[in-house]
PDB file of C-alpha atoms in Angstrom:
ATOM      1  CA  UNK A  58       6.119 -17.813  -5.602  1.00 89.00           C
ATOM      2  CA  UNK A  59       4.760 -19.450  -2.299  1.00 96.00           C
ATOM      3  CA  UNK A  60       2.442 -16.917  -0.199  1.00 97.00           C
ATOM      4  CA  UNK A  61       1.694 -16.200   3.403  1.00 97.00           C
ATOM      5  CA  UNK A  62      -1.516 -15.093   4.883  1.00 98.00           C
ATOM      6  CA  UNK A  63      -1.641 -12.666   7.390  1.00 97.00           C
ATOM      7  CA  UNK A  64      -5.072 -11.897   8.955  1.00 97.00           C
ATOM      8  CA  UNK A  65      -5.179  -8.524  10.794  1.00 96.00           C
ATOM      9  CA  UNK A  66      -9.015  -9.079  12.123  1.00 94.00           C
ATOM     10  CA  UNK A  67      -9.117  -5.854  14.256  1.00 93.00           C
ATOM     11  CA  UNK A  68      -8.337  -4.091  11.103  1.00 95.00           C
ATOM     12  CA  UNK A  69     -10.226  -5.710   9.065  1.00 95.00           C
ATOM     13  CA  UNK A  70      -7.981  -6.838   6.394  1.00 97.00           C
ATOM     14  CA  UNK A  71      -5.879  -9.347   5.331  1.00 98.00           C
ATOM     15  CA  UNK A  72      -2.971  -9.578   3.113  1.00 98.00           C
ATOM     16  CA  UNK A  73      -0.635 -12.135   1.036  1.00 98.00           C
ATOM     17  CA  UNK A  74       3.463 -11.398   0.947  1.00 98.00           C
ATOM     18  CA  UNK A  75       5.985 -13.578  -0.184  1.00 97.00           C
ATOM     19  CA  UNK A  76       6.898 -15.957   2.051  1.00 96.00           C
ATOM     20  CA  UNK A  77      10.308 -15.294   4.205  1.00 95.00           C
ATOM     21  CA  UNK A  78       8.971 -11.585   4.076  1.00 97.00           C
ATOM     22  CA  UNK A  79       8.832 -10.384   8.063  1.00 96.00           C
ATOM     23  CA  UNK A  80       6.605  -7.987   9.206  1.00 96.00           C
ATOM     24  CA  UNK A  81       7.520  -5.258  11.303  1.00 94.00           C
ATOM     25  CA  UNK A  82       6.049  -2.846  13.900  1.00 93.00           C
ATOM     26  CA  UNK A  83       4.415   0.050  12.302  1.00 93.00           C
ATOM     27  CA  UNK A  84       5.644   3.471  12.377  1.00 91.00           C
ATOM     28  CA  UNK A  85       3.585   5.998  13.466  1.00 90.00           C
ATOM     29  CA  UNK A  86       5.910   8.950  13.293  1.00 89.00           C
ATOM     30  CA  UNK A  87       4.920   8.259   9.613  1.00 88.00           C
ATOM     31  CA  UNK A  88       0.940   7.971  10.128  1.00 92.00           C
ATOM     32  CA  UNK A  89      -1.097   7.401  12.984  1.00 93.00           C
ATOM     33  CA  UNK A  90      -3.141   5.043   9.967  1.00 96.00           C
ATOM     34  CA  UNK A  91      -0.420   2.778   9.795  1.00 96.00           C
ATOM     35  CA  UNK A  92      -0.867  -0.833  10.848  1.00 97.00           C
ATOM     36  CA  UNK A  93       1.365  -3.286   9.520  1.00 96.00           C
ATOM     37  CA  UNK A  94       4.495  -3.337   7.181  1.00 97.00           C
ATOM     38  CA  UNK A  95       6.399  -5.703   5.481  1.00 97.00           C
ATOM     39  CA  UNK A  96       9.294  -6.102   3.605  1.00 96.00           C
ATOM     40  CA  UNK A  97      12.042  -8.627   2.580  1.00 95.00           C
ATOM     41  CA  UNK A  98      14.932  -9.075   5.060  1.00 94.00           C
ATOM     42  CA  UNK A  99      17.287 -10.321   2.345  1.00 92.00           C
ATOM     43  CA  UNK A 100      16.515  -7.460   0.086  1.00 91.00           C
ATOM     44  CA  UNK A 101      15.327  -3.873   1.579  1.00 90.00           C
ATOM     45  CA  UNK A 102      14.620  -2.521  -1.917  1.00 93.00           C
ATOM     46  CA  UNK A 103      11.512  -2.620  -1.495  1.00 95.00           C
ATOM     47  CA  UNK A 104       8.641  -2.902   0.710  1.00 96.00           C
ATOM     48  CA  UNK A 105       4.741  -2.717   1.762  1.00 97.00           C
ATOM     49  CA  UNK A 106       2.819  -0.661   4.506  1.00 98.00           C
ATOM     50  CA  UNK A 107      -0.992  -1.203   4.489  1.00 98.00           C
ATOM     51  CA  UNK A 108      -2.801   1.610   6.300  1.00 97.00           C
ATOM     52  CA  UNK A 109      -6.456   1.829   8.030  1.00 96.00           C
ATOM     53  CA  UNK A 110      -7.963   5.207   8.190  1.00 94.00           C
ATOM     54  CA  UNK A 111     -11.598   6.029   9.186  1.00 92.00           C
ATOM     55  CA  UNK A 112     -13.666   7.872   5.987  1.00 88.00           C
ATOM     56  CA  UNK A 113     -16.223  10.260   5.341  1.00 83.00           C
ATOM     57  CA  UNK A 114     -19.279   8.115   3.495  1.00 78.00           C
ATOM     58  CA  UNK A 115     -19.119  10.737   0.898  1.00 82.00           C
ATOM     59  CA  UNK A 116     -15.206  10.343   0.091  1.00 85.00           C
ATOM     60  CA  UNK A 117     -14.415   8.076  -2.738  1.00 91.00           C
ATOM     61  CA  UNK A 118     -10.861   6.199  -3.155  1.00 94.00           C
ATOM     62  CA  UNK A 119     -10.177   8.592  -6.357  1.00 94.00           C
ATOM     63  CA  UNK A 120     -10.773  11.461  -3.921  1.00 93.00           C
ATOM     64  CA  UNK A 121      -8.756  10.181  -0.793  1.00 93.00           C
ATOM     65  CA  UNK A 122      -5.812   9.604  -3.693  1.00 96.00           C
ATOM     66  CA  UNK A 123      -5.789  13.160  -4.567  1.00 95.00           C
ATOM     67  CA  UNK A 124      -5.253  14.350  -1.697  1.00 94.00           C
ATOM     68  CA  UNK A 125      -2.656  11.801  -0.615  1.00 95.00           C
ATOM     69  CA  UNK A 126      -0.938  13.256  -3.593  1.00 97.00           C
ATOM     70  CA  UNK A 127      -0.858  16.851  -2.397  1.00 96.00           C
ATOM     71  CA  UNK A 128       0.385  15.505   0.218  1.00 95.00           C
ATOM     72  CA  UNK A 129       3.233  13.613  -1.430  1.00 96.00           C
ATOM     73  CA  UNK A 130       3.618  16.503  -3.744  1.00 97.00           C
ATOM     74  CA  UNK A 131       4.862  18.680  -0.823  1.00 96.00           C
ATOM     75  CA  UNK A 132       7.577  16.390  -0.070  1.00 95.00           C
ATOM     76  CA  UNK A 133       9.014  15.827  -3.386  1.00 96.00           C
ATOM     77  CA  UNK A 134       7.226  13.188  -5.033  1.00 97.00           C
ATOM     78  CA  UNK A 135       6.216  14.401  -8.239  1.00 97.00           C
ATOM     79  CA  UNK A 136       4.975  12.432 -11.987  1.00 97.00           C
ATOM     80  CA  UNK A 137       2.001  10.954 -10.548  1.00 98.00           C
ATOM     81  CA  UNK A 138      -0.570   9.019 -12.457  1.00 98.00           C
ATOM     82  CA  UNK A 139      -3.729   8.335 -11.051  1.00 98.00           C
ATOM     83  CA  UNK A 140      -5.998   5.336 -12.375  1.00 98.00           C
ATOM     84  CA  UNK A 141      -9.106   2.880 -11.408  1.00 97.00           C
ATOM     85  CA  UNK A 142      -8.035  -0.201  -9.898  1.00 97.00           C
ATOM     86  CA  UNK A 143     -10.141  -3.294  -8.576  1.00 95.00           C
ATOM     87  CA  UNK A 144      -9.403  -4.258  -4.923  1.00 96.00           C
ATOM     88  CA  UNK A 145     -11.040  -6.898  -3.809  1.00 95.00           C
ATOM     89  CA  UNK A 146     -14.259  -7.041  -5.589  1.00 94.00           C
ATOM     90  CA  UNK A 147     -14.707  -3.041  -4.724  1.00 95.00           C
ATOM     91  CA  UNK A 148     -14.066  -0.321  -7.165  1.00 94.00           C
ATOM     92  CA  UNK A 149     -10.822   1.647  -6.286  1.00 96.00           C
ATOM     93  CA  UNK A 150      -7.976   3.824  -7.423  1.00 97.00           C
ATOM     94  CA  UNK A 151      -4.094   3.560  -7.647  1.00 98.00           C
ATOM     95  CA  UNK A 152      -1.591   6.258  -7.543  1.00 98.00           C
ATOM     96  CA  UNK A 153       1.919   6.139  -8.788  1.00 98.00           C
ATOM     97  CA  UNK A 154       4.486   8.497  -8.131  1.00 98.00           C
ATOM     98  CA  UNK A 155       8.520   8.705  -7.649  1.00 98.00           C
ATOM     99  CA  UNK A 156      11.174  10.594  -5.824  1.00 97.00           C
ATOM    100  CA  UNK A 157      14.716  11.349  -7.633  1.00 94.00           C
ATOM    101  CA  UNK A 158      17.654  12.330  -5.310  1.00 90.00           C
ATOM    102  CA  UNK A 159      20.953  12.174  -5.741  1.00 88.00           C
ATOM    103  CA  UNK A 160      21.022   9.876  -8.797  1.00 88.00           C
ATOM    104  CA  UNK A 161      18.167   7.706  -6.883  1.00 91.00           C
ATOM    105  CA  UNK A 162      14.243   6.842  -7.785  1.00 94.00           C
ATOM    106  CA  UNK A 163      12.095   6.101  -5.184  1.00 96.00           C
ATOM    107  CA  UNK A 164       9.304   5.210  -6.992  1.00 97.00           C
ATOM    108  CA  UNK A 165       5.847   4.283  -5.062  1.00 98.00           C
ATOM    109  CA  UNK A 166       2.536   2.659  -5.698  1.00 98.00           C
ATOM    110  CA  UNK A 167      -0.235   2.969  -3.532  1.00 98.00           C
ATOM    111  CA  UNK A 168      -3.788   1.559  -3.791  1.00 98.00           C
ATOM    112  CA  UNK A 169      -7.243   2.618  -2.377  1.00 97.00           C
ATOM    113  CA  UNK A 170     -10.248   1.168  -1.969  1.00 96.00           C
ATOM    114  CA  UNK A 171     -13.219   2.403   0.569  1.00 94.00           C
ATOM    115  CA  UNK A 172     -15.143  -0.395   2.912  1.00 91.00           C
ATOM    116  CA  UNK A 173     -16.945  -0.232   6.030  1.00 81.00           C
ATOM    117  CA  UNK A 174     -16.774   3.878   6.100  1.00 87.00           C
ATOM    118  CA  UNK A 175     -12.278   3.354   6.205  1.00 92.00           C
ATOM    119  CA  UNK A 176     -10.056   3.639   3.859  1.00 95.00           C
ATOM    120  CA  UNK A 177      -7.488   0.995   3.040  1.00 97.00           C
ATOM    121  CA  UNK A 178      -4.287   2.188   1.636  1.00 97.00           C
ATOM    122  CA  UNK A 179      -1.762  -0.323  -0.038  1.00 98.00           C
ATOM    123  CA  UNK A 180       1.564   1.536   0.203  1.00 98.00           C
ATOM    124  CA  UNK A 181       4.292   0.069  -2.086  1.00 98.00           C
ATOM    125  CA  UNK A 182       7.505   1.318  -2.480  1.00 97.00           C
ATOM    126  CA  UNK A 183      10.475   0.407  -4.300  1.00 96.00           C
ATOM    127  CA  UNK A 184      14.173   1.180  -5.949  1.00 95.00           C
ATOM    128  CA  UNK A 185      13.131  -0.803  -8.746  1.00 94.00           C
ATOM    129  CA  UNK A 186       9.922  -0.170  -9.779  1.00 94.00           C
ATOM    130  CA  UNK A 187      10.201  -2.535 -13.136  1.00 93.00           C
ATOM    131  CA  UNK A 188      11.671  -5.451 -11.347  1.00 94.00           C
ATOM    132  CA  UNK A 189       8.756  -5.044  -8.458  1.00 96.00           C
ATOM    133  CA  UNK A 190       5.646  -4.461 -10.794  1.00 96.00           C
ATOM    134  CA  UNK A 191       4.536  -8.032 -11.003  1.00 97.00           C
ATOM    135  CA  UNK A 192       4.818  -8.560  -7.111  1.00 97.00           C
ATOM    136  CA  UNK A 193       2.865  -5.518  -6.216  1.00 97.00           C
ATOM    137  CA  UNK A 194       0.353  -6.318  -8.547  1.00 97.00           C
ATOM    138  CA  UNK A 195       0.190  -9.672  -7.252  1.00 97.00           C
ATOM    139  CA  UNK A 196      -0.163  -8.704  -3.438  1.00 98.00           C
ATOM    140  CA  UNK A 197      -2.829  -5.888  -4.265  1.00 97.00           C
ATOM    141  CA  UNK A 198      -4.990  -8.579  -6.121  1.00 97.00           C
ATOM    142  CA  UNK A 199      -4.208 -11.030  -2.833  1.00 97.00           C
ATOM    143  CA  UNK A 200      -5.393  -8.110  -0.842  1.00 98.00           C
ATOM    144  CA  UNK A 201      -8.906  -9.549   1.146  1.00 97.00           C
ATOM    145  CA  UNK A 202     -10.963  -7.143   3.396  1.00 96.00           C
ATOM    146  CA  UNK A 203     -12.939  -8.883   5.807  1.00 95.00           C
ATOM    147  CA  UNK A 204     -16.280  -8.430   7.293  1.00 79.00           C
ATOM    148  CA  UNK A 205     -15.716  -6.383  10.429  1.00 66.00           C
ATOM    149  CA  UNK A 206     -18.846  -6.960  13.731  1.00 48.00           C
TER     150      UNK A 206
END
């Protein structure tokens, strides 16, 4: 697999994707916290958002996943499975959950980690989770926050 480097130093953040992935504007009918996506243009299975959202100092990245998952749960994602991940260095948590409609699995992956009083949110998605697991684990251990001024 060769990798790209993207540096986003006004977020803070940098990330790794496969090269030939593009990245697109973000969408923020979807979440004012978005600030970049990517995704394959060959194959739009599957795809990755990173969000940037400012954080209490007393909220931890197993806290900010719960209630990302109520919030998921009201739109019909449902078997979620919440564990500790490592995300650059820092202590953090993933969450897993899918969508079924009409015959369909949406399945997504997101990961958290807190730094500089924000949240960092790698949002994963995909139509075929198992194909897709390697990749995503791959780009979240890429995933390199910077030191902000």
């Amino acid at each position: 697999m060769q990798w790209q480097r993207i540096e986003k130093p006004d977020f803070g953040y940098a990330v790794h994707v496969p090269q030939g992935w593009d990245e697109s504007l973000p969408d923020m009918k979807i979440s004012p916290w978005e600030t970049a996506r990517f995704g394959d243009p060959a194959d739009r299975r599957h795809n990755f958002t990173v969000y940037r959202a400012p954080t209490p100092p007393i909220w931890t990245a197993s806290e900010t996943a719960e209630r990302v998952q109520a919030r998921l749960k009201a739109t019909g994602f449902g078997e979620f499975q919440i564990t500790s991940a490592e995300i650059d260095g820092r202590a953090g948590t993933r969450l897993d959950g899918v969508k079924r409609d009409a015959g369909r699995t949406w399945a997504i992956r997101q990961y958290f980690v807190v730094a500089h009083d924000v949240c960092f949110t790698l949002g994963f998605g995909s139509f075929m989770p198992e194909e897709d697991d390697w990749l995503f684990t791959a780009m979240a251990e890429r995933f390199e926050i910077l030191a902000l001024a």
